Amino acid sequence: MLYLNYVTNLCAFTLLCLCVIEANGLHYNIFAYERYNGKIQERQVQTLIDEFTATDIPIETDTNTKSTTAFVSKSRVKTLAVQQTTPISASSRTSNSSNYKIDSITPSTSDPKVTLDLDPKDGICQFTNRRKRPIQLSISIGLDRKIATTESITTWNFSAHNFTNDELLYAALVMLEHTLKMPELEPWRMSTESLTGFLLASRSAYNAFVPYHNFRHAVDTLQACFIFLIRLGRIPSFPDMKIELSSQSSTLAETIRPYDALTLLITAIGHDIGHPGVNNAFLTTLNAPLAQLYNNRSVLESFHSVAFSQMLRCHWPSVFQTKEMRQLMVNTILATDKDLHSEYVKKLARINENIISANTSANNSAQLSPGELRTFACALIMKCADISNVARNFEIASLWAVILTDEFSRRVAMGKEMGISSALLAPPIREIAALGKSQIDFIETYAYPLFDGIAEVMPALSFCVEELMRNKLIWKKLIIEN
């Protein structure tokens, strides 16, 4: 059941980008490998995907009818309907062969009640049987929980796992509305109802079956960005906020305008949208359509940026129509690609060296234009926020570590079923000592060089380095004890 759900959703995901860009509302016929009744089988799957809406509700797979309903909307249904089943042997596949292939792209005619209408302005196919009256959007959260949620987002000890999905959405709403109060951001303001609709649509586009890269991680990243920007003085703090603001100035941080700060917060919400729970190497090895589309370069990050752009087109048009804002969003999402991490750390090191040796400002230390420097500063903040859970207090950081390990374990299990070389997959971690070693390795290899380098040019974020070192010591102690 796990593999049927997981692989089917992965197949839908790999074609989602194509649907969003070129053909919303079109059927795609693909072949997917699945585990069903104890056998590896090849299934021809027909996918119908249109643009995201705030009324979409994910539901489970119906194995009795052998049909997976990906989303149920109040106005329409999106389905993955299995057309045929052919048992195959695992040995018939190689890691170099294409495990997914597009069979055909044809307009939907299966449901006579649903017709497609091509908008000549953007070339996006849309359903014509939409409700004429807007659906009331709301979330379920009591006053006491609203207060608790608001208080939590103002501290670095924010633990996303202490809140329900609606409470997380409310947290995101509060952070966005607080930022949008800045007078410079008036052109991008929306009503609370519209913002809620945008957040509901974003949440529905994350896969609930993915343990780590889901909406909870998105809000956690958003809250980290929010705290960073407040500490850097880029957005105002909350009244009575218990955060020590740094008195040390940062030329690099001062390049970030309110406009850029808002873009960072919006980007954090959608930076992993539609994540399937596997990495770029997994998709590249499968030769999945998405990997082919982006030539095996920043595959997931490219998908996230394109899919989220279309989300904004539907639910926050003023942001989508602002070209500079959209470009910054794309650049900061691409910066989260793990394969590009060393490039950013080296570039940051060069800036630090030039500032120290030449006693120059960040504006001319790396021969970057003001716009390039601003984009680089925003990319650094997004990168830190994306992996910020390792710099939270240990109780929170360790919980995120366990959840990420669960996602890795599922990836390994699925990889074995699909014949992917074990050399490309890390073995699942089931012991405290092994988990501690993996976390220390991540801190030393990725997190510390990034946070330490940023603390040099943005001293207000040095508290993250202190948290990292504390967590590293605790992990070392646990390794010795176990």
Coordinates of C-alpha atoms in Angstrom, one line a residue:
M1 CA 0.0 0.0 0.0
L2 CA 2.8 2.4 0.9
Y3 CA 4.6 1.9 -2.4
L4 CA 1.4 2.1 -4.4
N5 CA 0.6 5.5 -2.8
Y6 CA 4.2 6.7 -3.0
V7 CA 5.1 5.8 -6.5
T8 CA 1.8 6.8 -8.0
N9 CA 2.1 10.2 -6.3
L10 CA 5.7 10.5 -7.5
C11 CA 4.6 9.8 -11.1
A12 CA 1.9 12.5 -10.9
F13 CA 4.5 14.8 -9.5
T14 CA 7.0 14.3 -12.2
L15 CA 4.5 15.5 -14.8
L16 CA 3.0 18.3 -12.7
C17 CA 5.4 20.9 -13.9
L18 CA 4.6 20.2 -17.5
C19 CA 0.9 20.5 -16.8
V20 CA 1.3 23.7 -14.9
I21 CA 3.5 25.4 -17.6
E22 CA 1.8 24.3 -20.8
A23 CA -1.4 22.4 -20.4
N24 CA -3.5 22.8 -17.3
G25 CA -6.4 20.5 -17.5
L26 CA -4.9 18.1 -20.0
H27 CA -4.6 14.3 -19.6
Y28 CA -1.2 12.8 -19.6
N29 CA -0.7 9.0 -20.2
I30 CA 2.4 7.7 -18.5
F31 CA 3.9 4.4 -17.4
A32 CA 4.8 3.9 -13.8
Y33 CA 6.4 1.1 -11.9
E34 CA 4.4 0.1 -8.8
R35 CA 4.3 -2.6 -6.2
Y36 CA 0.9 -4.2 -6.3
N37 CA -0.2 -7.6 -4.9
G38 CA 3.4 -8.5 -4.1
K39 CA 4.7 -7.9 -7.6
I40 CA 6.4 -5.1 -9.5
Q41 CA 4.0 -4.1 -12.2
E42 CA 4.0 -1.6 -15.0
R43 CA 0.9 0.5 -15.1
Q44 CA -0.3 3.0 -17.7
V45 CA -1.6 5.9 -15.7
Q46 CA -3.7 8.7 -17.0
T47 CA -3.4 11.9 -15.2
L48 CA -5.7 14.9 -15.1
I49 CA -4.2 18.0 -13.4
D50 CA -5.4 21.6 -13.6
E51 CA -4.2 24.6 -11.7
F52 CA -4.2 24.5 -7.9
T53 CA -7.3 25.9 -6.1
A54 CA -7.9 26.6 -2.4
T55 CA -10.7 24.1 -2.3
D56 CA -8.6 21.1 -3.1
I57 CA -8.5 18.4 -0.5
P58 CA -6.1 15.4 -0.7
I59 CA -7.6 12.0 0.0
E60 CA -6.4 8.4 0.1
T61 CA -6.0 5.8 -2.6
D62 CA -8.9 3.4 -3.3
T63 CA -7.3 0.1 -4.0
N64 CA -10.6 -1.7 -4.6
T65 CA -11.3 0.3 -7.8
K66 CA -7.5 0.5 -8.5
S67 CA -7.9 4.3 -8.9
T68 CA -6.1 7.0 -7.0
T69 CA -8.0 10.2 -6.5
A70 CA -5.2 12.8 -6.0
F71 CA -7.5 15.7 -5.0
V72 CA -11.2 16.2 -4.5
S73 CA -12.4 19.7 -5.2
K74 CA -15.9 21.1 -4.4
S75 CA -16.2 22.0 -8.1
R76 CA -14.3 19.1 -9.8
V77 CA -12.3 15.9 -9.3
K78 CA -8.7 15.2 -10.4
T79 CA -7.9 11.5 -10.8
L80 CA -5.2 9.1 -11.6
A81 CA -7.0 6.3 -13.3
V82 CA -5.2 3.0 -13.9
Q83 CA -5.8 1.9 -17.5
Q84 CA -3.9 -1.4 -17.7
T85 CA -1.6 -3.6 -15.6
T86 CA 1.3 -5.7 -16.9
P87 CA 3.5 -7.7 -14.4
I88 CA 7.2 -7.2 -15.1
S89 CA 10.4 -8.4 -13.5
A90 CA 12.7 -6.2 -11.6
S91 CA 15.6 -7.4 -13.6
S92 CA 14.2 -6.0 -16.8
R93 CA 15.0 -2.5 -15.7
T94 CA 18.4 -0.8 -15.4
S95 CA 19.3 2.3 -13.6
N96 CA 20.1 4.0 -16.9
S97 CA 16.7 3.2 -18.5
S98 CA 13.8 5.5 -18.4
N99 CA 11.3 4.4 -15.8
Y100 CA 8.7 6.9 -16.9
K101 CA 7.8 7.9 -20.4
I102 CA 5.1 10.2 -21.9
D103 CA 2.8 8.2 -24.1
S104 CA 0.4 10.9 -25.3
I105 CA -0.9 14.3 -24.5
T106 CA -4.6 14.7 -25.3
P107 CA -7.4 17.0 -24.1
S108 CA -9.8 15.5 -21.6
T109 CA -13.0 14.0 -23.1
S110 CA -13.8 11.4 -20.6
D111 CA -16.2 13.5 -18.7
P112 CA -18.9 15.1 -20.9
K113 CA -19.8 17.5 -18.1
V114 CA -16.4 19.1 -18.2
T115 CA -15.1 21.1 -21.2
L116 CA -11.9 22.8 -21.8
D117 CA -11.6 26.5 -22.7
L118 CA -8.3 27.8 -24.1
D119 CA -7.4 31.3 -22.9
P120 CA -5.5 32.9 -25.8
K121 CA -3.8 35.3 -23.4
D122 CA -1.7 32.7 -21.5
G123 CA -2.4 29.4 -23.3
I124 CA -3.7 27.8 -20.2
C125 CA -6.6 25.4 -20.5
Q126 CA -9.2 26.0 -17.8
F127 CA -12.4 24.3 -16.8
T128 CA -15.5 26.2 -17.7
N129 CA -17.9 24.7 -15.2
R130 CA -16.6 26.7 -12.3
R131 CA -18.8 28.1 -9.5
K132 CA -19.9 31.6 -10.2
R133 CA -20.0 32.6 -6.6
P134 CA -16.7 32.5 -4.5
I135 CA -16.4 29.9 -1.9
Q136 CA -16.0 31.2 1.7
L137 CA -12.5 30.3 2.9
S138 CA -11.9 29.8 6.6
I139 CA -9.7 27.9 9.0
S140 CA -10.7 26.3 12.3
I141 CA -8.7 27.7 15.2
G142 CA -9.8 29.0 18.6
L143 CA -8.9 32.3 20.2
D144 CA -6.6 30.7 22.8
R145 CA -4.7 28.9 20.1
K146 CA -4.4 32.0 18.0
I147 CA -2.8 33.8 20.9
A148 CA -0.4 30.8 21.5
T149 CA 0.5 30.6 17.9
T150 CA 1.2 34.3 17.6
E151 CA 3.4 34.3 20.7
S152 CA 5.3 31.3 19.4
I153 CA 6.3 32.8 16.0
T154 CA 8.0 35.7 17.8
T155 CA 10.6 33.5 19.3
W156 CA 13.5 31.3 18.0
N157 CA 12.1 28.4 20.0
F158 CA 9.2 28.0 17.5
S159 CA 8.4 24.3 17.1
A160 CA 6.2 23.7 14.1
H161 CA 5.2 20.2 15.4
N162 CA 3.3 21.8 18.3
F163 CA 0.6 23.1 15.9
T164 CA -2.1 21.8 13.7
N165 CA -2.2 22.5 10.0
D166 CA -4.7 25.2 10.5
E167 CA -2.6 26.8 13.3
L168 CA 0.4 26.7 11.0
L169 CA -1.6 28.4 8.3
Y170 CA -2.7 31.0 10.8
A171 CA 0.9 31.6 11.8
A172 CA 1.8 32.2 8.2
L173 CA -1.1 34.6 7.8
V174 CA 0.0 36.6 10.9
M175 CA 3.6 36.9 9.6
L176 CA 2.5 38.0 6.1
E177 CA -0.1 40.5 7.4
H178 CA 2.4 42.0 9.9
T179 CA 5.0 42.5 7.1
L180 CA 2.4 43.9 4.7
K181 CA 1.6 46.7 7.1
M182 CA 4.8 48.4 6.0
P183 CA 3.8 51.4 3.9
E184 CA 6.2 50.5 1.1
L185 CA 4.3 47.2 0.5
E186 CA 0.8 48.7 -0.1
P187 CA 0.7 47.6 -3.8
W188 CA 0.9 44.0 -2.8
R189 CA -1.7 44.0 0.0
M190 CA -4.6 41.6 -0.1
S191 CA -7.6 41.1 2.2
T192 CA -7.3 38.5 5.0
E193 CA -9.7 36.2 3.0
S194 CA -7.6 36.4 -0.1
L195 CA -4.4 35.8 1.8
T196 CA -6.0 32.8 3.5
G197 CA -7.0 31.5 0.1
F198 CA -3.5 31.8 -1.1
L199 CA -2.2 29.9 1.9
L200 CA -4.8 27.2 1.6
A201 CA -3.9 26.7 -2.0
S202 CA -0.2 26.5 -1.1
R203 CA -0.9 24.0 1.6
S204 CA -2.9 21.8 -0.7
A205 CA 0.0 21.7 -3.1
Y206 CA 2.3 20.1 -0.6
N207 CA 2.2 16.3 -0.4
A208 CA 0.9 15.2 3.0
F209 CA 2.5 11.7 2.5
V210 CA 6.0 13.3 2.6
P211 CA 7.3 13.2 6.2
Y212 CA 9.7 16.2 6.1
H213 CA 9.3 18.3 2.9
N214 CA 5.7 19.3 3.6
F215 CA 3.7 22.4 4.6
R216 CA 5.0 22.1 8.1
H217 CA 8.6 22.5 6.9
A218 CA 7.5 25.4 4.7
V219 CA 6.0 27.3 7.7
D220 CA 9.1 26.5 9.7
T221 CA 11.3 28.0 7.0
L222 CA 9.0 31.0 6.8
Q223 CA 9.2 31.6 10.5
A224 CA 13.0 31.4 10.4
C225 CA 13.1 34.0 7.6
F226 CA 10.7 36.1 9.6
I227 CA 13.0 36.1 12.7
F228 CA 16.1 36.7 10.6
L229 CA 14.6 39.7 8.9
I230 CA 13.4 41.2 12.2
R231 CA 16.8 40.7 13.8
L232 CA 18.4 42.3 10.8
G233 CA 16.1 45.3 11.1
R234 CA 14.5 44.7 7.6
I235 CA 11.0 44.4 8.9
P236 CA 9.5 45.8 12.2
S237 CA 9.3 43.6 15.3
F238 CA 6.1 42.7 17.1
P239 CA 5.2 44.8 20.2
D240 CA 6.7 43.3 23.3
M241 CA 8.7 40.9 21.2
K242 CA 11.2 39.0 23.3
I243 CA 14.1 39.2 20.8
E244 CA 17.4 41.0 21.3
L245 CA 18.0 43.2 18.2
S246 CA 21.6 43.5 17.2
S247 CA 23.3 46.9 17.5
Q248 CA 25.9 45.9 14.9
S249 CA 25.2 47.2 11.4
S250 CA 25.5 45.1 8.3
T251 CA 26.1 46.7 4.9
L252 CA 25.0 43.5 3.2
A253 CA 21.8 43.2 5.2
E254 CA 21.0 46.9 4.5
T255 CA 20.7 46.1 0.8
I256 CA 17.5 44.2 1.5
R257 CA 14.5 46.5 1.0
P258 CA 11.0 45.9 2.4
Y259 CA 10.1 44.7 -1.1
D260 CA 12.8 42.0 -0.9
A261 CA 11.8 41.0 2.6
L262 CA 8.2 40.3 1.5
T263 CA 9.5 38.3 -1.5
L264 CA 11.6 36.2 0.9
L265 CA 8.6 35.4 3.1
I266 CA 6.4 34.6 0.2
T267 CA 9.1 32.4 -1.3
A268 CA 9.6 30.5 1.9
I269 CA 6.0 29.3 1.7
G270 CA 6.4 27.8 -1.7
H271 CA 10.1 26.9 -1.9
D272 CA 9.4 23.1 -1.6
I273 CA 5.9 23.1 -3.1
G274 CA 4.9 19.7 -4.5
H275 CA 8.0 18.0 -3.1
P276 CA 7.8 14.2 -3.7
G277 CA 10.1 13.1 -0.8
V278 CA 13.0 12.1 -3.1
N279 CA 16.0 14.1 -4.2
N280 CA 17.4 15.3 -7.5
A281 CA 19.8 12.3 -7.7
F282 CA 16.8 9.9 -7.4
L283 CA 14.9 11.6 -10.2
T284 CA 18.0 11.9 -12.4
T285 CA 18.8 8.2 -11.9
L286 CA 15.2 7.3 -12.9
N287 CA 15.6 9.5 -16.0
A288 CA 12.2 11.0 -14.9
P289 CA 10.5 13.5 -17.3
L290 CA 11.1 16.3 -14.8
A291 CA 14.8 15.5 -14.8
Q292 CA 14.8 15.5 -18.6
L293 CA 12.9 18.8 -18.7
Y294 CA 15.6 20.5 -16.6
N295 CA 18.6 18.6 -18.0
N296 CA 19.3 17.1 -14.6
R297 CA 20.2 20.5 -13.2
S298 CA 18.5 21.7 -10.0
V299 CA 15.5 19.6 -11.0
L300 CA 13.4 19.9 -7.9
E301 CA 14.2 23.6 -7.3
S302 CA 13.4 24.5 -10.9
F303 CA 10.1 22.7 -10.5
H304 CA 9.3 24.4 -7.2
S305 CA 9.9 27.8 -8.7
V306 CA 7.8 27.2 -11.8
A307 CA 4.9 25.6 -9.9
F308 CA 4.9 28.3 -7.3
S309 CA 4.9 31.0 -9.9
Q310 CA 1.7 29.6 -11.3
M311 CA 0.3 29.4 -7.8
L312 CA 1.0 33.1 -7.5
R313 CA -0.5 33.8 -10.9
C314 CA -3.8 32.4 -9.7
H315 CA -3.9 33.5 -6.1
W316 CA -1.6 36.6 -5.7
P317 CA -1.5 38.2 -9.2
S318 CA 0.2 41.4 -8.0
V319 CA 3.2 39.4 -6.9
F320 CA 3.2 37.3 -10.1
Q321 CA 3.0 40.4 -12.3
T322 CA 6.0 42.0 -10.6
K323 CA 8.9 40.7 -12.7
E324 CA 11.7 41.7 -10.3
M325 CA 9.9 40.0 -7.4
R326 CA 9.3 36.8 -9.4
Q327 CA 12.9 36.7 -10.5
L328 CA 14.2 37.1 -6.9
M329 CA 11.8 34.3 -5.9
V330 CA 13.3 32.0 -8.6
N331 CA 16.9 32.9 -7.6
T332 CA 16.4 32.2 -3.9
I333 CA 14.6 28.9 -4.5
L334 CA 17.4 27.7 -6.8
A335 CA 19.9 28.7 -4.1
T336 CA 18.5 25.9 -1.9
D337 CA 19.9 23.3 -4.2
K338 CA 22.3 21.2 -2.1
D339 CA 24.6 20.8 -5.1
L340 CA 25.2 24.6 -5.3
H341 CA 25.9 24.9 -1.6
S342 CA 29.7 25.0 -1.9
E343 CA 29.5 27.7 -4.5
Y344 CA 27.6 30.0 -2.2
V345 CA 29.9 29.3 0.8
K346 CA 33.0 30.0 -1.4
K347 CA 31.5 33.2 -2.7
L348 CA 30.6 34.3 0.9
A349 CA 34.2 33.5 2.0
R350 CA 35.6 35.7 -0.7
I351 CA 33.3 38.6 0.4
N352 CA 34.5 38.1 4.0
E353 CA 38.2 38.0 3.0
N354 CA 37.9 41.1 0.9
I355 CA 36.2 43.0 3.6
I356 CA 38.9 42.1 6.2
S357 CA 42.0 42.4 4.0
A358 CA 41.0 45.5 2.0
N359 CA 38.8 47.1 4.7
T360 CA 36.1 47.6 2.0
S361 CA 32.4 47.6 2.3
A362 CA 30.3 44.7 1.1
N363 CA 29.1 46.8 -1.8
N364 CA 32.4 46.5 -3.7
S365 CA 34.1 43.6 -2.0
A366 CA 33.1 41.0 -4.6
Q367 CA 32.7 43.1 -7.7
L368 CA 28.9 42.7 -7.5
S369 CA 26.4 45.2 -8.7
P370 CA 23.9 46.4 -6.0
G371 CA 21.2 44.2 -7.5
E372 CA 23.5 41.1 -7.5
L373 CA 24.6 41.8 -4.0
R374 CA 21.0 42.1 -2.8
T375 CA 20.0 38.9 -4.6
F376 CA 23.0 37.1 -2.9
A377 CA 22.0 38.4 0.5
C378 CA 18.5 37.2 0.1
A379 CA 19.7 33.8 -1.2
L380 CA 21.9 33.4 1.9
I381 CA 19.0 34.1 4.2
M382 CA 16.8 31.6 2.4
K383 CA 19.5 29.0 2.5
C384 CA 19.9 29.5 6.3
A385 CA 16.2 29.4 6.8
D386 CA 15.8 26.2 4.8
I387 CA 18.2 24.3 7.1
S388 CA 17.5 26.3 10.2
N389 CA 16.0 23.4 12.1
V390 CA 19.6 22.2 13.0
A391 CA 20.1 25.6 14.7
R392 CA 17.0 25.5 16.8
N393 CA 17.2 24.3 20.4
F394 CA 18.1 20.6 20.7
E395 CA 14.6 19.3 21.5
I396 CA 13.3 20.8 18.2
A397 CA 16.4 20.1 16.2
S398 CA 16.4 16.4 17.2
L399 CA 12.8 16.0 16.3
W400 CA 13.4 17.3 12.8
A401 CA 16.4 15.0 12.5
V402 CA 14.3 12.0 13.2
I403 CA 11.6 13.0 10.7
L404 CA 14.1 13.6 8.0
T405 CA 15.6 10.2 8.7
D406 CA 12.1 8.7 8.2
E407 CA 11.9 10.4 4.8
F408 CA 15.4 9.1 3.9
S409 CA 14.3 5.5 4.9
R410 CA 11.2 5.6 2.7
R411 CA 13.4 6.8 -0.2
V412 CA 15.8 3.9 0.3
A413 CA 12.9 1.4 0.4
M414 CA 11.4 2.8 -2.7
G415 CA 14.8 2.9 -4.4
K416 CA 15.3 -0.8 -3.7
E417 CA 12.0 -1.6 -5.2
M418 CA 12.7 0.4 -8.3
G419 CA 16.2 -1.1 -8.8
I420 CA 18.2 2.0 -8.0
S421 CA 21.8 1.3 -7.0
S422 CA 22.3 1.2 -3.2
A423 CA 25.4 3.4 -3.7
L424 CA 23.1 6.3 -4.5
L425 CA 21.0 5.9 -1.3
A426 CA 22.1 6.4 2.3
P427 CA 21.1 3.5 4.5
P428 CA 18.3 4.1 7.0
I429 CA 19.4 5.3 10.5
R430 CA 17.9 3.4 13.4
E431 CA 20.3 4.1 16.3
I432 CA 20.9 7.3 18.3
A433 CA 24.6 7.1 17.8
A434 CA 24.2 6.8 14.0
L435 CA 21.7 9.7 14.0
G436 CA 24.1 11.8 16.1
K437 CA 27.0 11.1 13.7
S438 CA 24.9 12.1 10.7
Q439 CA 23.8 15.3 12.4
I440 CA 27.3 16.3 13.3
D441 CA 28.5 15.6 9.8
F442 CA 25.7 17.8 8.4
I443 CA 26.6 20.6 10.9
E444 CA 30.3 20.5 10.1
T445 CA 29.9 20.0 6.3
Y446 CA 27.0 22.3 5.5
A447 CA 25.4 24.2 8.3
Y448 CA 28.4 25.6 10.2
P449 CA 30.3 27.0 7.2
L450 CA 27.2 28.7 6.0
F451 CA 26.0 30.2 9.3
D452 CA 29.5 31.1 10.5
G453 CA 30.2 32.9 7.2
I454 CA 26.9 34.8 7.3
A455 CA 27.6 35.8 11.0
E456 CA 30.7 37.6 9.7
V457 CA 28.7 39.8 7.4
M458 CA 25.4 39.8 9.3
P459 CA 26.3 39.7 13.0
A460 CA 22.7 39.7 14.0
L461 CA 22.5 36.1 13.0
S462 CA 25.4 34.9 15.1
F463 CA 23.0 33.3 17.6
C464 CA 22.5 30.5 15.1
V465 CA 26.2 29.6 15.3
E466 CA 25.9 29.4 19.1
E467 CA 22.9 27.0 18.8
L468 CA 24.7 24.9 16.3
M469 CA 27.7 24.4 18.6
R470 CA 25.4 23.6 21.6
N471 CA 23.6 21.0 19.5
K472 CA 26.9 19.5 18.3
L473 CA 28.1 19.0 21.8
I474 CA 24.8 17.3 22.8
W475 CA 25.0 15.0 19.9
K476 CA 28.6 14.1 20.8
K477 CA 27.5 13.3 24.4
L478 CA 24.7 11.1 23.2
I479 CA 27.1 9.2 20.9
I480 CA 29.4 8.5 23.8
E481 CA 26.5 7.4 26.0
N482 CA 25.2 5.0 23.3

